[in-house]
Every structure is written in structure tokens, then in C-alpha cells.
CSV table of C-alpha atoms in Angstrom, one decimal:
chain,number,residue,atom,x,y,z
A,243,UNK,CA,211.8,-26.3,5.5
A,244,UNK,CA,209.9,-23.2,4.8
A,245,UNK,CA,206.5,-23.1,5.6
A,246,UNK,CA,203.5,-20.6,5.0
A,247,UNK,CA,199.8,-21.3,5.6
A,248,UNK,CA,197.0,-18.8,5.3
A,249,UNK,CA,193.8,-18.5,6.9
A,250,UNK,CA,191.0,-16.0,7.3
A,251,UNK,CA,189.8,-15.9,4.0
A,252,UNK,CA,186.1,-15.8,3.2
A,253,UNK,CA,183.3,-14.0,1.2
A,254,UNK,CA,181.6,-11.4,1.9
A,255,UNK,CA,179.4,-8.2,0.9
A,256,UNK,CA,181.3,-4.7,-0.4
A,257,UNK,CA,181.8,-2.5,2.0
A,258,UNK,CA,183.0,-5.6,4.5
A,259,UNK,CA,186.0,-6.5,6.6
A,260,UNK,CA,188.2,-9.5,6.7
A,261,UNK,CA,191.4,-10.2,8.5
A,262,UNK,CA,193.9,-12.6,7.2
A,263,UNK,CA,196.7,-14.3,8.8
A,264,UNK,CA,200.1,-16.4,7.9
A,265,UNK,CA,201.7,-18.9,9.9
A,266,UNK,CA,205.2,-18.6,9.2
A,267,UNK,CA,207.5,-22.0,10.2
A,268,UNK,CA,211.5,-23.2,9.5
A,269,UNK,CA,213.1,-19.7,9.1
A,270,UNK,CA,213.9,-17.0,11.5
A,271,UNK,CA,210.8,-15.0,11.1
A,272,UNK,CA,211.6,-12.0,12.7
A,273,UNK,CA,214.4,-10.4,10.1
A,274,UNK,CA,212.6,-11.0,7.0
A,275,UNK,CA,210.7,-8.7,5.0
A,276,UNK,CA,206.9,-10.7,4.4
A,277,UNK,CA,204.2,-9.9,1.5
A,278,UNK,CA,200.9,-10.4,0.4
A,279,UNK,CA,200.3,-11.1,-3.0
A,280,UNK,CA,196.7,-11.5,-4.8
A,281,UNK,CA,195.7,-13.4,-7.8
A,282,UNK,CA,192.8,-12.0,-9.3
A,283,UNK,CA,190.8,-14.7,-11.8
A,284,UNK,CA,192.1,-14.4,-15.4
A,285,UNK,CA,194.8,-11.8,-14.0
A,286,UNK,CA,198.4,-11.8,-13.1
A,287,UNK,CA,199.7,-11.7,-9.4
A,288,UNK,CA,200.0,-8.7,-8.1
A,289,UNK,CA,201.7,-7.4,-4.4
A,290,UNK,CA,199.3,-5.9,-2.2
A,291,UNK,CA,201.2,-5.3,1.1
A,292,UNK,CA,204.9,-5.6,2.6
A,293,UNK,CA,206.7,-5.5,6.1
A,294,UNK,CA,210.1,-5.4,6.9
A,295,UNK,CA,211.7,-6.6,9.9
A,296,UNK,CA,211.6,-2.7,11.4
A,297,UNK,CA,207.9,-2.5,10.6
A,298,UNK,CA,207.9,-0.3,7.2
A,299,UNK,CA,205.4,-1.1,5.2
A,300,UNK,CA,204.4,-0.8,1.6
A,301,UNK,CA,200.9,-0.6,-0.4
A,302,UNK,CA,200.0,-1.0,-3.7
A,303,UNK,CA,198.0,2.2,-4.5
A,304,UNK,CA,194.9,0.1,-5.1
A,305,UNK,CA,194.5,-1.0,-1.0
A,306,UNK,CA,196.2,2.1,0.3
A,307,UNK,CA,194.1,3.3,3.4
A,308,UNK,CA,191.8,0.7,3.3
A,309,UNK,CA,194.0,-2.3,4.0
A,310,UNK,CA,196.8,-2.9,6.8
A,311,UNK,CA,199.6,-5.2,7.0
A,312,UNK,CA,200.9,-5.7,10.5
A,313,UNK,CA,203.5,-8.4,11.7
A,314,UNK,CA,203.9,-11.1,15.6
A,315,UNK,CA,207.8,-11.6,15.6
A,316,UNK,CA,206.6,-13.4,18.7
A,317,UNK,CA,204.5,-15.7,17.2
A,318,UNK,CA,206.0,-16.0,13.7
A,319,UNK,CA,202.9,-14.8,12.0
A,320,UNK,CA,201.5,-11.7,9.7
A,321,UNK,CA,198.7,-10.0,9.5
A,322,UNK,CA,196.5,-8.4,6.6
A,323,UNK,CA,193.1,-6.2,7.7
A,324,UNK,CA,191.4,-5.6,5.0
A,325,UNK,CA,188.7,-3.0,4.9
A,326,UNK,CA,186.1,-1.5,2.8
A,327,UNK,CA,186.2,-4.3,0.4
A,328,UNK,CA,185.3,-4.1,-3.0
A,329,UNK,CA,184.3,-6.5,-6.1
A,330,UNK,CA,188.0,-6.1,-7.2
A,331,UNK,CA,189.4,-7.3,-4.2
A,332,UNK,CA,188.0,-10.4,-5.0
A,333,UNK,CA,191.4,-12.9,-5.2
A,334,UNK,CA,193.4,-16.0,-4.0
A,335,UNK,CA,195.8,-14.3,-1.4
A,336,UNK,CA,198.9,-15.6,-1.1
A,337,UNK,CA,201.9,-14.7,1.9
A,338,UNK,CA,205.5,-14.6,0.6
A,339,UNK,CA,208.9,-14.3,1.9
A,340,UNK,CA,212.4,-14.5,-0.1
A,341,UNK,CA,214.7,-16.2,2.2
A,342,UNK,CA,217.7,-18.3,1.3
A,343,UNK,CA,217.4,-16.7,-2.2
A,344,UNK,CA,214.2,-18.6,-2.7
A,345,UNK,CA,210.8,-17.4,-3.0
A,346,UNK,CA,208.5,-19.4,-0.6
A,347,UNK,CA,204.3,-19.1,-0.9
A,348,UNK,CA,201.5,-20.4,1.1
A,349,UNK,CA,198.7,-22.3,-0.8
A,350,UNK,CA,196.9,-18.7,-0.7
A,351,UNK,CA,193.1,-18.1,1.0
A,352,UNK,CA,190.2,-17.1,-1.0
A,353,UNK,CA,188.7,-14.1,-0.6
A,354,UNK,CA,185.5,-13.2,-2.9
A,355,UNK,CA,183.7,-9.7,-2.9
A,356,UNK,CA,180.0,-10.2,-3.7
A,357,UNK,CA,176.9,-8.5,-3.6
């Protein structure tokens, strides 16, 4: 079974840093592409970041150069660095992988942008 759990989430002041992590179990991790989505309140989910199994990565235009998406084959888990934070990042963030021809999400981690 297909597992994702997040962590890392928290709040913090504009301008901040937060680095969030998912714990990938029950698939071989290291030949599929992973994402992290955000859920804005009142707004639809949106993809922030992607990694294939080579490495490439992918940005939406709103995080480019301020967040990073990075990948541990060895330890079945990816990362998301987020910096210079803004109000708009505030969002439940949620990892994803399609394997199997499924779409499997982690309950998401909170992260709130607040003065």
C-alpha cells in the first residue's frame, strides 16, 4: 500500500524559510516522478514543484527561485525548501505520486504566512 506523510509544516513571518519533507512507503520510490501540490483556502489545488527519477524538476512560475524541490532515493523521501515566503504561500501542502495508474496523496502539512 501506498503511503505519503508530510511534515515540516508551520507558520511563520514573510520573508521566512520552511523545509518540508515526505515519507514515501510501498512503492519503488526511486523511478517515480514526485509533486507537491498546495491548497490555498477557498482556492483550487494547484502543483508547486516536480521531480523525476533523473532529478528534473519543474516550478510553477509563482515559487520559481524561491522554492526547491530535491529528492533521497536512499531513504524514500522528498524534499521542498521553501524560501522567501509570502502571505500567498499560505496552503495545505500535499506530496503526490501517480503510480499503478493511481494518484496517491499524503494528508498534506499546513503552512500559514503571517505577519
Amino acid at each position: 500500500q501506498v503511503r505519503l506523510v508530510e511534515s515540516g509544516g508551520d507558520s511563520v513571518q514573510p520573508g521566512g524559510s520552511l523545509r518540508l519533507s515526505c515519507a514515501a512507503s510501498g512503492l519503488n520510490f526511486k523511478i517515480y516522478t514526485m509533486n507537491w501540490y498546495r491548497q490555498p483556502p477557498g482556492k483550487e489545488r494547484e502543483v508547486v514543484a516536480s521531480i523525476t527519477s533523473s532529478g528534473n524538476t519543474d516550478y510553477a512560475d509563482s515559487v520559481k527561485g524561491r522554492f526547491t524541490i530535491s529528492r533521497l532515493n536512499a531513504r524514500n523521501l522528498v524534499f521542498l525548501q521553501m524560501n522567501s515566503l509570502n502571505t500567498e504561500d499560505t496552503a495545505l501542502y500535499q506530496c503526490n505520486v501517480r503510480a499503478y495508474s493511481t494518484d496517491f496523496w499524503g494528508r498534506g502539512t499546513q503552512v500559514t504566512v503571517t505577519p
